[in-house]
Amino acid sequence: MAAAKIKKGDQVIVLSGKDKGKTGTVTASMPKDSKVVVAGVNVATRHTKPSQTNPQGGLNRFEAPLHISKVAHVTAEGKPTRVRFEMQDGKKVRVAVKTGEKIDG
């Protein structure tokens, strides 16, 4: 299994789908499923019946996972870029392909 190129806390842009062009921060990463959850993107609505735990019921909105191929890392200018790994000072770091800047702090 390849290393995750997009991690929790990364700033990403959506490349396709109903939320194309939206940017947000990755709140959860699921590398085994190749999915990520992005804040404010791919918001799904679930209708819930009233129950003992939720006596009000109603509409429950939440961010659904997106496939990792639908998002790309965002550069400082707000443009999408691919990510590659490089060895710098004996450490494996993520680097933006377009700008060459180091992503990991």
PDB file of N, CA and C in Angstrom:
ATOM      1  N   MET A   1       0.844  -1.186   0.000  1.00  0.00           N
ATOM      2  CA  MET A   1       0.000   0.000   0.000  1.00  0.00           C
ATOM      3  C   MET A   1       0.883   1.241   0.000  1.00  0.00           C
ATOM      4  N   ALA A   2       0.588   2.172  -0.857  1.00  0.00           N
ATOM      5  CA  ALA A   2       1.392   3.388  -0.996  1.00  0.00           C
ATOM      6  C   ALA A   2       1.149   4.330   0.183  1.00  0.00           C
ATOM      7  N   ALA A   3       2.120   5.189   0.441  1.00  0.00           N
ATOM      8  CA  ALA A   3       1.991   6.167   1.514  1.00  0.00           C
ATOM      9  C   ALA A   3       0.937   7.205   1.144  1.00  0.00           C
ATOM     10  N   ALA A   4       0.278   7.741   2.159  1.00  0.00           N
ATOM     11  CA  ALA A   4      -0.784   8.729   1.929  1.00  0.00           C
ATOM     12  C   ALA A   4      -0.174  10.057   1.507  1.00  0.00           C
ATOM     13  N   LYS A   5      -0.607  10.551   0.361  1.00  0.00           N
ATOM     14  CA  LYS A   5      -0.105  11.838  -0.117  1.00  0.00           C
ATOM     15  C   LYS A   5      -0.942  12.988   0.418  1.00  0.00           C
ATOM     16  N   ILE A   6      -2.169  12.714   0.865  1.00  0.00           N
ATOM     17  CA  ILE A   6      -3.020  13.730   1.475  1.00  0.00           C
ATOM     18  C   ILE A   6      -3.333  13.271   2.898  1.00  0.00           C
ATOM     19  N   LYS A   7      -3.054  14.150   3.855  1.00  0.00           N
ATOM     20  CA  LYS A   7      -3.208  13.801   5.258  1.00  0.00           C
ATOM     21  C   LYS A   7      -4.145  14.760   5.962  1.00  0.00           C
ATOM     22  N   LYS A   8      -4.513  14.415   7.191  1.00  0.00           N
ATOM     23  CA  LYS A   8      -5.371  15.257   8.017  1.00  0.00           C
ATOM     24  C   LYS A   8      -4.709  16.612   8.236  1.00  0.00           C
ATOM     25  N   GLY A   9      -5.493  17.673   8.053  1.00  0.00           N
ATOM     26  CA  GLY A   9      -4.974  19.026   8.228  1.00  0.00           C
ATOM     27  C   GLY A   9      -4.508  19.689   6.947  1.00  0.00           C
ATOM     28  N   ASP A  10      -4.425  18.940   5.845  1.00  0.00           N
ATOM     29  CA  ASP A  10      -4.001  19.509   4.555  1.00  0.00           C
ATOM     30  C   ASP A  10      -5.123  20.355   3.958  1.00  0.00           C
ATOM     31  N   GLN A  11      -4.731  21.386   3.216  1.00  0.00           N
ATOM     32  CA  GLN A  11      -5.675  22.222   2.480  1.00  0.00           C
ATOM     33  C   GLN A  11      -5.817  21.613   1.084  1.00  0.00           C
ATOM     34  N   VAL A  12      -7.059  21.273   0.686  1.00  0.00           N
ATOM     35  CA  VAL A  12      -7.282  20.614  -0.597  1.00  0.00           C
ATOM     36  C   VAL A  12      -8.374  21.332  -1.386  1.00  0.00           C
ATOM     37  N   ILE A  13      -8.414  21.046  -2.698  1.00  0.00           N
ATOM     38  CA  ILE A  13      -9.451  21.557  -3.591  1.00  0.00           C
ATOM     39  C   ILE A  13     -10.130  20.352  -4.244  1.00  0.00           C
ATOM     40  N   VAL A  14     -11.455  20.454  -4.435  1.00  0.00           N
ATOM     41  CA  VAL A  14     -12.213  19.366  -5.047  1.00  0.00           C
ATOM     42  C   VAL A  14     -12.115  19.505  -6.562  1.00  0.00           C
ATOM     43  N   LEU A  15     -11.755  18.417  -7.254  1.00  0.00           N
ATOM     44  CA  LEU A  15     -11.516  18.428  -8.692  1.00  0.00           C
ATOM     45  C   LEU A  15     -12.748  18.070  -9.521  1.00  0.00           C
ATOM     46  N   SER A  16     -13.682  17.302  -8.953  1.00  0.00           N
ATOM     47  CA  SER A  16     -14.844  16.881  -9.734  1.00  0.00           C
ATOM     48  C   SER A  16     -16.039  16.660  -8.821  1.00  0.00           C
ATOM     49  N   GLY A  17     -17.221  16.619  -9.427  1.00  0.00           N
ATOM     50  CA  GLY A  17     -18.443  16.369  -8.684  1.00  0.00           C
ATOM     51  C   GLY A  17     -19.217  17.644  -8.414  1.00  0.00           C
ATOM     52  N   LYS A  18     -20.240  17.546  -7.574  1.00  0.00           N
ATOM     53  CA  LYS A  18     -21.118  18.689  -7.308  1.00  0.00           C
ATOM     54  C   LYS A  18     -20.410  19.821  -6.574  1.00  0.00           C
ATOM     55  N   ASP A  19     -19.349  19.523  -5.852  1.00  0.00           N
ATOM     56  CA  ASP A  19     -18.608  20.537  -5.099  1.00  0.00           C
ATOM     57  C   ASP A  19     -17.301  20.938  -5.782  1.00  0.00           C
ATOM     58  N   LYS A  20     -17.226  20.761  -7.103  1.00  0.00           N
ATOM     59  CA  LYS A  20     -16.009  21.079  -7.848  1.00  0.00           C
ATOM     60  C   LYS A  20     -15.588  22.533  -7.622  1.00  0.00           C
ATOM     61  N   GLY A  21     -14.298  22.728  -7.311  1.00  0.00           N
ATOM     62  CA  GLY A  21     -13.757  24.063  -7.104  1.00  0.00           C
ATOM     63  C   GLY A  21     -13.743  24.513  -5.657  1.00  0.00           C
ATOM     64  N   LYS A  22     -14.476  23.833  -4.789  1.00  0.00           N
ATOM     65  CA  LYS A  22     -14.493  24.207  -3.374  1.00  0.00           C
ATOM     66  C   LYS A  22     -13.192  23.771  -2.704  1.00  0.00           C
ATOM     67  N   THR A  23     -12.740  24.574  -1.747  1.00  0.00           N
ATOM     68  CA  THR A  23     -11.550  24.211  -0.982  1.00  0.00           C
ATOM     69  C   THR A  23     -11.934  24.012   0.467  1.00  0.00           C
ATOM     70  N   GLY A  24     -11.123  23.236   1.165  1.00  0.00           N
ATOM     71  CA  GLY A  24     -11.366  22.975   2.578  1.00  0.00           C
ATOM     72  C   GLY A  24     -10.210  22.218   3.191  1.00  0.00           C
ATOM     73  N   THR A  25     -10.300  22.029   4.486  1.00  0.00           N
ATOM     74  CA  THR A  25      -9.271  21.317   5.231  1.00  0.00           C
ATOM     75  C   THR A  25      -9.710  19.876   5.437  1.00  0.00           C
ATOM     76  N   VAL A  26      -8.771  18.946   5.306  1.00  0.00           N
ATOM     77  CA  VAL A  26      -9.060  17.537   5.524  1.00  0.00           C
ATOM     78  C   VAL A  26      -9.236  17.311   7.023  1.00  0.00           C
ATOM     79  N   THR A  27     -10.427  16.820   7.421  1.00  0.00           N
ATOM     80  CA  THR A  27     -10.694  16.566   8.835  1.00  0.00           C
ATOM     81  C   THR A  27     -10.452  15.108   9.211  1.00  0.00           C
ATOM     82  N   ALA A  28     -10.518  14.217   8.231  1.00  0.00           N
ATOM     83  CA  ALA A  28     -10.265  12.797   8.486  1.00  0.00           C
ATOM     84  C   ALA A  28      -9.719  12.161   7.215  1.00  0.00           C
ATOM     85  N   SER A  29      -8.797  11.228   7.417  1.00  0.00           N
ATOM     86  CA  SER A  29      -8.204  10.506   6.292  1.00  0.00           C
ATOM     87  C   SER A  29      -8.369   9.016   6.532  1.00  0.00           C
ATOM     88  N   MET A  30      -8.821   8.299   5.496  1.00  0.00           N
ATOM     89  CA  MET A  30      -9.010   6.851   5.575  1.00  0.00           C
ATOM     90  C   MET A  30      -8.193   6.192   4.479  1.00  0.00           C
ATOM     91  N   PRO A  31      -6.881   6.020   4.693  1.00  0.00           N
ATOM     92  CA  PRO A  31      -6.019   5.511   3.615  1.00  0.00           C
ATOM     93  C   PRO A  31      -6.368   4.100   3.150  1.00  0.00           C
ATOM     94  N   LYS A  32      -6.915   3.254   4.024  1.00  0.00           N
ATOM     95  CA  LYS A  32      -7.278   1.898   3.602  1.00  0.00           C
ATOM     96  C   LYS A  32      -8.433   1.907   2.613  1.00  0.00           C
ATOM     97  N   ASP A  33      -9.348   2.874   2.766  1.00  0.00           N
ATOM     98  CA  ASP A  33     -10.495   2.999   1.859  1.00  0.00           C
ATOM     99  C   ASP A  33     -10.235   3.986   0.737  1.00  0.00           C
ATOM    100  N   SER A  34      -9.075   4.665   0.745  1.00  0.00           N
ATOM    101  CA  SER A  34      -8.721   5.713  -0.220  1.00  0.00           C
ATOM    102  C   SER A  34      -9.744   6.845  -0.201  1.00  0.00           C
ATOM    103  N   LYS A  35     -10.144   7.267   0.996  1.00  0.00           N
ATOM    104  CA  LYS A  35     -11.133   8.333   1.136  1.00  0.00           C
ATOM    105  C   LYS A  35     -10.659   9.379   2.129  1.00  0.00           C
ATOM    106  N   VAL A  36     -11.181  10.601   1.958  1.00  0.00           N
ATOM    107  CA  VAL A  36     -10.917  11.696   2.888  1.00  0.00           C
ATOM    108  C   VAL A  36     -12.224  12.432   3.173  1.00  0.00           C
ATOM    109  N   VAL A  37     -12.295  13.068   4.352  1.00  0.00           N
ATOM    110  CA  VAL A  37     -13.434  13.909   4.703  1.00  0.00           C
ATOM    111  C   VAL A  37     -12.928  15.340   4.731  1.00  0.00           C
ATOM    112  N   VAL A  38     -13.576  16.216   3.957  1.00  0.00           N
ATOM    113  CA  VAL A  38     -13.167  17.613   3.852  1.00  0.00           C
ATOM    114  C   VAL A  38     -14.246  18.488   4.489  1.00  0.00           C
ATOM    115  N   ALA A  39     -13.832  19.441   5.323  1.00  0.00           N
ATOM    116  CA  ALA A  39     -14.771  20.321   6.027  1.00  0.00           C
ATOM    117  C   ALA A  39     -15.564  21.170   5.034  1.00  0.00           C
ATOM    118  N   GLY A  40     -16.893  21.139   5.153  1.00  0.00           N
ATOM    119  CA  GLY A  40     -17.766  21.955   4.322  1.00  0.00           C
ATOM    120  C   GLY A  40     -17.984  21.462   2.914  1.00  0.00           C
ATOM    121  N   VAL A  41     -17.496  20.283   2.594  1.00  0.00           N
ATOM    122  CA  VAL A  41     -17.606  19.733   1.242  1.00  0.00           C
ATOM    123  C   VAL A  41     -18.326  18.388   1.299  1.00  0.00           C
ATOM    124  N   ASN A  42     -19.137  18.102   0.272  1.00  0.00           N
ATOM    125  CA  ASN A  42     -19.884  16.850   0.158  1.00  0.00           C
ATOM    126  C   ASN A  42     -20.794  16.643   1.371  1.00  0.00           C
ATOM    127  N   VAL A  43     -21.568  17.677   1.690  1.00  0.00           N
ATOM    128  CA  VAL A  43     -22.461  17.622   2.845  1.00  0.00           C
ATOM    129  C   VAL A  43     -23.682  16.787   2.480  1.00  0.00           C
ATOM    130  N   ALA A  44     -23.923  15.744   3.263  1.00  0.00           N
ATOM    131  CA  ALA A  44     -25.060  14.855   3.044  1.00  0.00           C
ATOM    132  C   ALA A  44     -26.106  15.122   4.123  1.00  0.00           C
ATOM    133  N   THR A  45     -27.360  14.819   3.821  1.00  0.00           N
ATOM    134  CA  THR A  45     -28.455  15.017   4.759  1.00  0.00           C
ATOM    135  C   THR A  45     -29.096  13.670   5.051  1.00  0.00           C
ATOM    136  N   ARG A  46     -29.274  13.384   6.328  1.00  0.00           N
ATOM    137  CA  ARG A  46     -29.943  12.150   6.736  1.00  0.00           C
ATOM    138  C   ARG A  46     -31.200  12.534   7.509  1.00  0.00           C
ATOM    139  N   HIS A  47     -32.343  12.026   7.099  1.00  0.00           N
ATOM    140  CA  HIS A  47     -33.598  12.268   7.801  1.00  0.00           C
ATOM    141  C   HIS A  47     -33.691  11.251   8.937  1.00  0.00           C
ATOM    142  N   THR A  48     -33.823  11.729  10.175  1.00  0.00           N
ATOM    143  CA  THR A  48     -33.877  10.816  11.318  1.00  0.00           C
ATOM    144  C   THR A  48     -35.221  10.925  12.031  1.00  0.00           C
ATOM    145  N   LYS A  49     -35.761   9.789  12.413  1.00  0.00           N
ATOM    146  CA  LYS A  49     -37.011   9.762  13.167  1.00  0.00           C
ATOM    147  C   LYS A  49     -36.711  10.101  14.624  1.00  0.00           C
ATOM    148  N   PRO A  50     -37.663  10.661  15.339  1.00  0.00           N
ATOM    149  CA  PRO A  50     -37.447  10.909  16.765  1.00  0.00           C
ATOM    150  C   PRO A  50     -37.216   9.594  17.515  1.00  0.00           C
ATOM    151  N   SER A  51     -36.264   9.624  18.442  1.00  0.00           N
ATOM    152  CA  SER A  51     -35.963   8.438  19.249  1.00  0.00           C
ATOM    153  C   SER A  51     -35.668   8.903  20.668  1.00  0.00           C
ATOM    154  N   GLN A  52     -35.351   7.976  21.568  1.00  0.00           N
ATOM    155  CA  GLN A  52     -35.039   8.356  22.946  1.00  0.00           C
ATOM    156  C   GLN A  52     -33.747   9.176  23.012  1.00  0.00           C
ATOM    157  N   THR A  53     -32.771   8.804  22.197  1.00  0.00           N
ATOM    158  CA  THR A  53     -31.499   9.541  22.201  1.00  0.00           C
ATOM    159  C   THR A  53     -31.629  10.891  21.508  1.00  0.00           C
ATOM    160  N   ASN A  54     -32.480  10.971  20.478  1.00  0.00           N
ATOM    161  CA  ASN A  54     -32.705  12.211  19.745  1.00  0.00           C
ATOM    162  C   ASN A  54     -34.224  12.455  19.661  1.00  0.00           C
ATOM    163  N   PRO A  55     -34.828  13.033  20.743  1.00  0.00           N
ATOM    164  CA  PRO A  55     -36.284  13.168  20.749  1.00  0.00           C
ATOM    165  C   PRO A  55     -36.826  14.129  19.690  1.00  0.00           C
ATOM    166  N   GLN A  56     -36.004  15.054  19.220  1.00  0.00           N
ATOM    167  CA  GLN A  56     -36.444  16.034  18.227  1.00  0.00           C
ATOM    168  C   GLN A  56     -36.537  15.414  16.830  1.00  0.00           C
ATOM    169  N   GLY A  57     -35.574  14.535  16.488  1.00  0.00           N
ATOM    170  CA  GLY A  57     -35.535  13.978  15.140  1.00  0.00           C
ATOM    171  C   GLY A  57     -35.137  15.052  14.150  1.00  0.00           C
ATOM    172  N   GLY A  58     -35.544  14.938  12.904  1.00  0.00           N
ATOM    173  CA  GLY A  58     -35.305  15.971  11.909  1.00  0.00           C
ATOM    174  C   GLY A  58     -34.168  15.662  10.965  1.00  0.00           C
ATOM    175  N   LEU A  59     -33.572  16.746  10.394  1.00  0.00           N
ATOM    176  CA  LEU A  59     -32.512  16.590   9.408  1.00  0.00           C
ATOM    177  C   LEU A  59     -31.143  16.615  10.083  1.00  0.00           C
ATOM    178  N   ASN A  60     -30.321  15.651   9.739  1.00  0.00           N
ATOM    179  CA  ASN A  60     -28.970  15.557  10.288  1.00  0.00           C
ATOM    180  C   ASN A  60     -27.991  15.742   9.127  1.00  0.00           C
ATOM    181  N   ARG A  61     -27.245  16.856   9.145  1.00  0.00           N
ATOM    182  CA  ARG A  61     -26.274  17.131   8.062  1.00  0.00           C
ATOM    183  C   ARG A  61     -24.877  16.756   8.520  1.00  0.00           C
ATOM    184  N   PHE A  62     -24.111  16.126   7.608  1.00  0.00           N
ATOM    185  CA  PHE A  62     -22.741  15.721   7.929  1.00  0.00           C
ATOM    186  C   PHE A  62     -21.920  15.671   6.647  1.00  0.00           C
ATOM    187  N   GLU A  63     -20.592  15.755   6.808  1.00  0.00           N
ATOM    188  CA  GLU A  63     -19.690  15.672   5.656  1.00  0.00           C
ATOM    189  C   GLU A  63     -19.417  14.200   5.355  1.00  0.00           C
ATOM    190  N   ALA A  64     -19.755  13.781   4.165  1.00  0.00           N
ATOM    191  CA  ALA A  64     -19.523  12.402   3.743  1.00  0.00           C
ATOM    192  C   ALA A  64     -18.123  12.293   3.149  1.00  0.00           C
ATOM    193  N   PRO A  65     -17.523  11.097   3.205  1.00  0.00           N
ATOM    194  CA  PRO A  65     -16.182  10.922   2.638  1.00  0.00           C
ATOM    195  C   PRO A  65     -16.175  11.060   1.115  1.00  0.00           C
ATOM    196  N   LEU A  66     -15.047  11.567   0.593  1.00  0.00           N
ATOM    197  CA  LEU A  66     -14.793  11.683  -0.841  1.00  0.00           C
ATOM    198  C   LEU A  66     -13.659  10.739  -1.205  1.00  0.00           C
ATOM    199  N   HIS A  67     -13.659  10.263  -2.446  1.00  0.00           N
ATOM    200  CA  HIS A  67     -12.519   9.472  -2.888  1.00  0.00           C
ATOM    201  C   HIS A  67     -11.309  10.386  -3.025  1.00  0.00           C
ATOM    202  N   ILE A  68     -10.149   9.872  -2.675  1.00  0.00           N
ATOM    203  CA  ILE A  68      -8.926  10.686  -2.638  1.00  0.00           C
ATOM    204  C   ILE A  68      -8.525  11.191  -4.021  1.00  0.00           C
ATOM    205  N   SER A  69      -8.984  10.524  -5.085  1.00  0.00           N
ATOM    206  CA  SER A  69      -8.650  10.962  -6.438  1.00  0.00           C
ATOM    207  C   SER A  69      -9.439  12.209  -6.848  1.00  0.00           C
ATOM    208  N   LYS A  70     -10.494  12.550  -6.105  1.00  0.00           N
ATOM    209  CA  LYS A  70     -11.311  13.727  -6.426  1.00  0.00           C
ATOM    210  C   LYS A  70     -10.778  15.003  -5.797  1.00  0.00           C
ATOM    211  N   VAL A  71      -9.729  14.908  -4.972  1.00  0.00           N
ATOM    212  CA  VAL A  71      -9.163  16.101  -4.336  1.00  0.00           C
ATOM    213  C   VAL A  71      -7.680  16.215  -4.669  1.00  0.00           C
ATOM    214  N   ALA A  72      -7.184  17.460  -4.625  1.00  0.00           N
ATOM    215  CA  ALA A  72      -5.767  17.721  -4.863  1.00  0.00           C
ATOM    216  C   ALA A  72      -5.273  18.730  -3.837  1.00  0.00           C
ATOM    217  N   HIS A  73      -4.020  18.617  -3.489  1.00  0.00           N
ATOM    218  CA  HIS A  73      -3.411  19.546  -2.545  1.00  0.00           C
ATOM    219  C   HIS A  73      -3.394  20.943  -3.155  1.00  0.00           C
ATOM    220  N   VAL A  74      -3.536  21.988  -2.319  1.00  0.00           N
ATOM    221  CA  VAL A  74      -3.597  23.364  -2.795  1.00  0.00           C
ATOM    222  C   VAL A  74      -2.284  24.076  -2.481  1.00  0.00           C
ATOM    223  N   THR A  75      -1.762  24.805  -3.486  1.00  0.00           N
ATOM    224  CA  THR A  75      -0.557  25.610  -3.268  1.00  0.00           C
ATOM    225  C   THR A  75      -0.936  26.916  -2.580  1.00  0.00           C
ATOM    226  N   ALA A  76       0.057  27.744  -2.289  1.00  0.00           N
ATOM    227  CA  ALA A  76      -0.191  29.032  -1.630  1.00  0.00           C
ATOM    228  C   ALA A  76      -1.041  29.953  -2.500  1.00  0.00           C
ATOM    229  N   GLU A  77      -0.954  29.808  -3.831  1.00  0.00           N
ATOM    230  CA  GLU A  77      -1.738  30.642  -4.751  1.00  0.00           C
ATOM    231  C   GLU A  77      -3.168  30.149  -4.907  1.00  0.00           C
ATOM    232  N   GLY A  78      -3.507  28.993  -4.323  1.00  0.00           N
ATOM    233  CA  GLY A  78      -4.847  28.443  -4.446  1.00  0.00           C
ATOM    234  C   GLY A  78      -5.027  27.531  -5.634  1.00  0.00           C
ATOM    235  N   LYS A  79      -3.933  27.108  -6.275  1.00  0.00           N
ATOM    236  CA  LYS A  79      -3.992  26.218  -7.439  1.00  0.00           C
ATOM    237  C   LYS A  79      -3.751  24.774  -7.003  1.00  0.00           C
ATOM    238  N   PRO A  80      -4.392  23.807  -7.684  1.00  0.00           N
ATOM    239  CA  PRO A  80      -4.158  22.405  -7.340  1.00  0.00           C
ATOM    240  C   PRO A  80      -2.783  21.936  -7.806  1.00  0.00           C
ATOM    241  N   THR A  81      -2.204  21.018  -7.051  1.00  0.00           N
ATOM    242  CA  THR A  81      -0.918  20.442  -7.409  1.00  0.00           C
ATOM    243  C   THR A  81      -0.873  18.980  -6.987  1.00  0.00           C
ATOM    244  N   ARG A  82      -0.050  18.219  -7.679  1.00  0.00           N
ATOM    245  CA  ARG A  82       0.210  16.843  -7.266  1.00  0.00           C
ATOM    246  C   ARG A  82       1.270  16.863  -6.165  1.00  0.00           C
ATOM    247  N   VAL A  83       1.423  15.727  -5.513  1.00  0.00           N
ATOM    248  CA  VAL A  83       2.378  15.624  -4.412  1.00  0.00           C
ATOM    249  C   VAL A  83       3.343  14.491  -4.719  1.00  0.00           C
ATOM    250  N   ARG A  84       4.623  14.721  -4.466  1.00  0.00           N
ATOM    251  CA  ARG A  84       5.617  13.648  -4.612  1.00  0.00           C
ATOM    252  C   ARG A  84       6.445  13.589  -3.338  1.00  0.00           C
ATOM    253  N   PHE A  85       7.137  12.482  -3.178  1.00  0.00           N
ATOM    254  CA  PHE A  85       8.000  12.290  -2.019  1.00  0.00           C
ATOM    255  C   PHE A  85       9.445  12.488  -2.438  1.00  0.00           C
ATOM    256  N   GLU A  86      10.218  13.164  -1.584  1.00  0.00           N
ATOM    257  CA  GLU A  86      11.651  13.354  -1.811  1.00  0.00           C
ATOM    258  C   GLU A  86      12.385  13.117  -0.509  1.00  0.00           C
ATOM    259  N   MET A  87      13.645  12.754  -0.638  1.00  0.00           N
ATOM    260  CA  MET A  87      14.494  12.600   0.538  1.00  0.00           C
ATOM    261  C   MET A  87      15.246  13.909   0.750  1.00  0.00           C
ATOM    262  N   GLN A  88      15.049  14.552   1.912  1.00  0.00           N
ATOM    263  CA  GLN A  88      15.759  15.778   2.254  1.00  0.00           C
ATOM    264  C   GLN A  88      16.320  15.622   3.657  1.00  0.00           C
ATOM    265  N   ASP A  89      17.636  15.761   3.769  1.00  0.00           N
ATOM    266  CA  ASP A  89      18.329  15.600   5.054  1.00  0.00           C
ATOM    267  C   ASP A  89      18.041  14.246   5.690  1.00  0.00           C
ATOM    268  N   GLY A  90      17.962  13.222   4.866  1.00  0.00           N
ATOM    269  CA  GLY A  90      17.741  11.869   5.369  1.00  0.00           C
ATOM    270  C   GLY A  90      16.299  11.590   5.774  1.00  0.00           C
ATOM    271  N   LYS A  91      15.385  12.502   5.503  1.00  0.00           N
ATOM    272  CA  LYS A  91      13.977  12.304   5.842  1.00  0.00           C
ATOM    273  C   LYS A  91      13.135  12.327   4.574  1.00  0.00           C
ATOM    274  N   LYS A  92      12.075  11.520   4.580  1.00  0.00           N
ATOM    275  CA  LYS A  92      11.143  11.474   3.464  1.00  0.00           C
ATOM    276  C   LYS A  92      10.103  12.569   3.684  1.00  0.00           C
ATOM    277  N   VAL A  93      10.030  13.539   2.765  1.00  0.00           N
ATOM    278  CA  VAL A  93       9.104  14.663   2.909  1.00  0.00           C
ATOM    279  C   VAL A  93       8.212  14.764   1.676  1.00  0.00           C
ATOM    280  N   ARG A  94       7.031  15.360   1.870  1.00  0.00           N
ATOM    281  CA  ARG A  94       6.115  15.594   0.764  1.00  0.00           C
ATOM    282  C   ARG A  94       6.443  16.940   0.136  1.00  0.00           C
ATOM    283  N   VAL A  95       6.447  16.964  -1.205  1.00  0.00           N
ATOM    284  CA  VAL A  95       6.807  18.167  -1.944  1.00  0.00           C
ATOM    285  C   VAL A  95       5.738  18.421  -3.009  1.00  0.00           C
ATOM    286  N   ALA A  96       5.312  19.684  -3.156  1.00  0.00           N
ATOM    287  CA  ALA A  96       4.356  20.070  -4.197  1.00  0.00           C
ATOM    288  C   ALA A  96       5.074  20.028  -5.541  1.00  0.00           C
ATOM    289  N   VAL A  97       4.489  19.344  -6.522  1.00  0.00           N
ATOM    290  CA  VAL A  97       5.117  19.181  -7.830  1.00  0.00           C
ATOM    291  C   VAL A  97       5.220  20.512  -8.564  1.00  0.00           C
ATOM    292  N   LYS A  98       4.136  21.348  -8.544  1.00  0.00           N
ATOM    293  CA  LYS A  98       4.118  22.604  -9.286  1.00  0.00           C
ATOM    294  C   LYS A  98       5.146  23.605  -8.781  1.00  0.00           C
ATOM    295  N   THR A  99       5.220  23.775  -7.463  1.00  0.00           N
ATOM    296  CA  THR A  99       6.070  24.831  -6.902  1.00  0.00           C
ATOM    297  C   THR A  99       7.391  24.319  -6.360  1.00  0.00           C
ATOM    298  N   GLY A 100       7.452  23.045  -6.011  1.00  0.00           N
ATOM    299  CA  GLY A 100       8.669  22.486  -5.436  1.00  0.00           C
ATOM    300  C   GLY A 100       8.807  22.768  -3.954  1.00  0.00           C
ATOM    301  N   GLU A 101       7.800  23.403  -3.339  1.00  0.00           N
ATOM    302  CA  GLU A 101       7.889  23.725  -1.905  1.00  0.00           C
ATOM    303  C   GLU A 101       7.543  22.520  -1.046  1.00  0.00           C
ATOM    304  N   LYS A 102       8.151  22.470   0.126  1.00  0.00           N
ATOM    305  CA  LYS A 102       7.948  21.379   1.064  1.00  0.00           C
ATOM    306  C   LYS A 102       6.594  21.546   1.730  1.00  0.00           C
ATOM    307  N   ILE A 103       5.821  20.457   1.805  1.00  0.00           N
ATOM    308  CA  ILE A 103       4.494  20.508   2.395  1.00  0.00           C
ATOM    309  C   ILE A 103       4.568  20.250   3.900  1.00  0.00           C
ATOM    310  N   ASP A 104       5.323  19.240   4.287  1.00  0.00           N
ATOM    311  CA  ASP A 104       5.456  18.912   5.702  1.00  0.00           C
ATOM    312  C   ASP A 104       6.248  19.989   6.427  1.00  0.00           C
ATOM    313  N   GLY A 105       5.768  20.377   7.611  1.00  0.00           N
ATOM    314  CA  GLY A 105       6.423  21.416   8.392  1.00  0.00           C
ATOM    315  C   GLY A 105       7.668  20.988   9.007  1.00  0.00           C
TER     316      GLY A 105
END
